[in-house]
Amino acid sequence: EIVPWSRLPGALRRYDPKKRQLLLSELLPTRSRRFQLAHQWCLLEHGELLDHHAEDPRFFSAASRSLARVSLANYFAGAVLMPYGPFLDAAKRERYDVDVLGRRYRVGFEQVCHRLTTLRRPKAEGIPFHMLRIDVAGNISKRFSGSGIRFARFGGACPRWNVFQAFMTPGMIRVQVGQMPDGRTFFCIARTI
């Protein structure tokens, strides 16, 4: 059910297990509502499997196990909205055009970028991508590296990255070719969301 934002203070989604009812904030755009529905579907239908994977010894705290569950459910939601094979084929055909893929699959820019980082299946790989979500102060709130680029574990992003130009030109895609000290070269795009 789509509800007024005032019914979900501080939240965009709430599930009531007694009523088996999912409440979604009216503030969520349609593409985010679809993602939240798929996320909740995963929690309901595959909760035991999520719990099993979250018990991996690498997740040593309750917080890390909870984050693992959420991450797996998010991966599931992305895979439901952008199925691997068809999405990879479309990405190759459209030359990895993020805007075209977003419109075709009715998902947001960030969702497409995140899905592109996951196209690493053996014998069915896409181009290696990395992704960062950064605020204007340089704080990194999301990082995925399917490209092999190494991100700082602490502190902010490199001030030379085009991400900071993106904040000065909202909505425009900024392009940069960067070379790392070890000689590897990366093609980077940045945009505000």
Short mmCIF file of C-alpha atoms in Angstrom, two decimals:
data_model
loop_
_atom_site.label_atom_id
_atom_site.label_comp_id
_atom_site.label_asym_id
_atom_site.label_seq_id
_atom_site.Cartn_x
_atom_site.Cartn_y
_atom_site.Cartn_z
CA GLU A 1 0.00 0.00 0.00
CA ILE A 2 1.27 3.50 -0.86
CA VAL A 3 0.84 5.72 2.18
CA PRO A 4 1.46 9.39 3.05
CA TRP A 5 5.05 10.01 4.14
CA SER A 6 3.80 11.11 7.56
CA ARG A 7 2.67 7.51 8.32
CA LEU A 8 6.25 6.26 7.96
CA PRO A 9 8.35 8.77 9.91
CA GLY A 10 12.01 8.17 9.13
CA ALA A 11 11.30 5.21 6.81
CA LEU A 12 10.45 4.59 3.17
CA ARG A 13 9.16 1.05 3.68
CA ARG A 14 7.61 -0.90 6.54
CA TYR A 15 6.36 -4.47 6.58
CA ASP A 16 3.72 -5.60 9.09
CA PRO A 17 4.09 -9.40 9.43
CA LYS A 18 0.79 -9.77 11.33
CA LYS A 19 -1.22 -8.12 8.57
CA ARG A 20 1.20 -9.32 5.87
CA GLN A 21 1.12 -5.77 4.56
CA LEU A 22 3.90 -3.73 3.00
CA LEU A 23 3.64 0.03 3.37
CA LEU A 24 5.59 2.17 0.91
CA SER A 25 6.07 5.90 1.25
CA GLU A 26 4.49 8.13 -1.35
CA LEU A 27 7.91 9.80 -1.59
CA LEU A 28 9.37 6.77 -3.39
CA PRO A 29 9.42 7.08 -7.18
CA THR A 30 7.82 4.19 -9.08
CA ARG A 31 11.18 2.59 -9.90
CA SER A 32 12.07 2.53 -6.19
CA ARG A 33 8.69 1.08 -5.27
CA ARG A 34 9.31 -1.81 -7.65
CA PHE A 35 12.73 -2.38 -6.08
CA GLN A 36 11.26 -2.32 -2.56
CA LEU A 37 8.57 -4.84 -3.56
CA ALA A 38 11.20 -7.22 -4.96
CA HIS A 39 13.36 -6.74 -1.86
CA GLN A 40 10.46 -7.61 0.44
CA TRP A 41 9.53 -10.59 -1.74
CA CYS A 42 13.05 -11.93 -1.22
CA LEU A 43 12.83 -11.47 2.56
CA LEU A 44 9.50 -13.32 2.67
CA GLU A 45 10.23 -16.15 0.24
CA HIS A 46 13.93 -16.69 0.84
CA GLY A 47 14.44 -15.57 4.45
CA GLU A 48 15.88 -18.92 5.56
CA LEU A 49 18.40 -18.92 2.72
CA LEU A 50 19.41 -15.35 3.59
CA ASP A 51 19.86 -16.38 7.23
CA HIS A 52 21.99 -19.35 6.17
CA HIS A 53 24.33 -17.17 4.10
CA ALA A 54 24.45 -14.49 6.80
CA GLU A 55 25.78 -17.10 9.25
CA ASP A 56 29.06 -17.20 7.32
CA PRO A 57 31.90 -16.77 9.87
CA ARG A 58 33.16 -13.70 7.99
CA PHE A 59 30.11 -11.87 9.35
CA PHE A 60 31.28 -11.71 12.95
CA SER A 61 28.67 -9.38 14.45
CA ALA A 62 24.90 -9.05 14.45
CA ALA A 63 25.25 -5.80 12.50
CA SER A 64 27.38 -7.41 9.77
CA ARG A 65 24.96 -10.37 9.51
CA SER A 66 22.03 -7.96 9.20
CA LEU A 67 23.88 -5.98 6.52
CA ALA A 68 24.63 -9.22 4.64
CA ARG A 69 20.91 -10.12 4.62
CA VAL A 70 19.97 -6.68 3.31
CA SER A 71 22.71 -6.79 0.67
CA LEU A 72 21.60 -10.21 -0.56
CA ALA A 73 17.95 -9.12 -0.69
CA ASN A 74 19.02 -6.01 -2.62
CA TYR A 75 20.99 -8.17 -5.06
CA PHE A 76 17.89 -10.34 -5.52
CA ALA A 77 15.73 -7.26 -6.17
CA GLY A 78 18.21 -5.98 -8.75
CA ALA A 79 18.26 -9.40 -10.45
CA VAL A 80 14.45 -9.52 -10.57
CA LEU A 81 14.24 -6.07 -12.17
CA MET A 82 17.28 -6.57 -14.43
CA PRO A 83 17.66 -10.32 -15.16
CA TYR A 84 21.30 -11.26 -15.79
CA GLY A 85 21.23 -12.61 -19.37
CA PRO A 86 18.78 -10.15 -20.92
CA PHE A 87 20.37 -7.24 -19.06
CA LEU A 88 23.90 -8.21 -20.13
CA ASP A 89 22.74 -8.59 -23.75
CA ALA A 90 21.04 -5.19 -23.64
CA ALA A 91 24.08 -3.59 -21.99
CA LYS A 92 26.37 -4.88 -24.75
CA ARG A 93 23.93 -3.96 -27.52
CA GLU A 94 23.46 -0.43 -26.12
CA ARG A 95 27.20 -0.05 -25.43
CA TYR A 96 26.57 0.22 -21.67
CA ASP A 97 24.49 3.39 -22.01
CA VAL A 98 23.25 3.83 -18.44
CA ASP A 99 20.36 6.13 -19.37
CA VAL A 100 19.04 3.82 -22.11
CA LEU A 101 19.27 0.79 -19.80
CA GLY A 102 17.51 2.68 -17.02
CA ARG A 103 14.61 3.60 -19.29
CA ARG A 104 14.36 0.11 -20.78
CA TYR A 105 14.26 -1.62 -17.39
CA ARG A 106 12.40 1.21 -15.62
CA VAL A 107 15.06 1.60 -12.95
CA GLY A 108 17.19 4.48 -11.73
CA PHE A 109 20.71 5.53 -12.69
CA GLU A 110 22.21 4.16 -9.47
CA GLN A 111 20.36 0.84 -9.87
CA VAL A 112 21.77 0.38 -13.39
CA CYS A 113 25.29 1.27 -12.24
CA HIS A 114 25.05 -1.16 -9.34
CA ARG A 115 23.80 -3.95 -11.60
CA LEU A 116 26.63 -3.32 -14.07
CA THR A 117 29.15 -4.02 -11.28
CA THR A 118 27.63 -7.49 -10.80
CA LEU A 119 28.01 -8.74 -14.38
CA ARG A 120 30.97 -10.96 -13.52
CA ARG A 121 29.61 -14.45 -14.24
CA PRO A 122 32.29 -16.72 -15.79
CA LYS A 123 31.80 -17.09 -19.56
CA ALA A 124 29.10 -14.39 -19.45
CA GLU A 125 30.97 -11.33 -18.22
CA GLY A 126 30.31 -7.72 -18.94
CA ILE A 127 32.90 -4.97 -18.85
CA PRO A 128 34.38 -4.70 -15.34
CA PHE A 129 32.70 -1.76 -13.56
CA HIS A 130 33.18 -0.07 -10.23
CA MET A 131 30.74 2.20 -8.46
CA LEU A 132 30.87 4.73 -5.65
CA ARG A 133 28.11 6.73 -4.02
CA ILE A 134 29.67 9.84 -2.55
CA ASP A 135 28.29 12.96 -0.92
CA VAL A 136 29.55 16.45 -1.69
CA ALA A 137 31.96 16.28 1.29
CA GLY A 138 33.61 13.18 -0.18
CA ASN A 139 32.14 10.65 2.25
CA ILE A 140 31.67 7.26 0.57
CA SER A 141 28.37 5.56 1.45
CA LYS A 142 28.42 2.75 -1.13
CA ARG A 143 31.32 1.10 -2.95
CA PHE A 144 31.51 -1.83 -5.35
CA SER A 145 34.52 -2.82 -7.39
CA GLY A 146 34.07 -5.29 -10.17
CA SER A 147 36.89 -3.55 -12.04
CA GLY A 148 39.74 -4.20 -9.65
CA ILE A 149 40.09 -0.56 -8.62
CA ARG A 150 41.00 -0.20 -4.96
CA PHE A 151 39.04 2.26 -2.85
CA ALA A 152 40.27 3.80 0.37
CA ARG A 153 38.75 1.94 3.33
CA PHE A 154 38.81 5.06 5.48
CA GLY A 155 38.48 8.71 4.64
CA GLY A 156 36.98 10.18 1.52
CA ALA A 157 37.38 9.88 -2.21
CA CYS A 158 40.34 11.15 -4.21
CA PRO A 159 39.81 14.88 -4.83
CA ARG A 160 40.94 14.46 -8.45
CA TRP A 161 37.99 12.24 -9.35
CA ASN A 162 35.31 13.66 -11.61
CA VAL A 163 32.68 12.95 -8.98
CA PHE A 164 33.30 16.38 -7.50
CA GLN A 165 32.71 18.05 -10.88
CA ALA A 166 29.36 16.26 -10.99
CA PHE A 167 28.16 18.17 -7.93
CA MET A 168 28.81 21.42 -9.82
CA THR A 169 26.77 20.26 -12.84
CA PRO A 170 23.72 18.41 -11.43
CA GLY A 171 22.10 15.95 -13.82
CA MET A 172 24.98 16.01 -16.33
CA ILE A 173 27.18 12.97 -16.87
CA ARG A 174 30.86 13.81 -16.32
CA VAL A 175 33.48 11.63 -18.04
CA GLN A 176 37.07 11.02 -16.98
CA VAL A 177 39.92 8.71 -17.95
CA GLY A 178 42.15 8.22 -14.94
CA GLN A 179 45.47 6.48 -14.56
CA MET A 180 46.48 4.89 -11.27
CA PRO A 181 50.05 5.00 -9.91
CA ASP A 182 50.50 1.35 -11.01
CA GLY A 183 49.71 2.33 -14.62
CA ARG A 184 46.19 0.87 -14.84
CA THR A 185 43.70 3.10 -16.65
CA PHE A 186 40.02 3.48 -15.77
CA PHE A 187 37.16 5.18 -17.59
CA CYS A 188 34.86 6.85 -15.07
CA ILE A 189 31.47 8.51 -15.33
CA ALA A 190 29.87 10.55 -12.58
CA ARG A 191 26.42 12.06 -12.15
CA THR A 192 24.31 13.41 -9.34
CA ILE A 193 21.26 11.33 -8.41
#
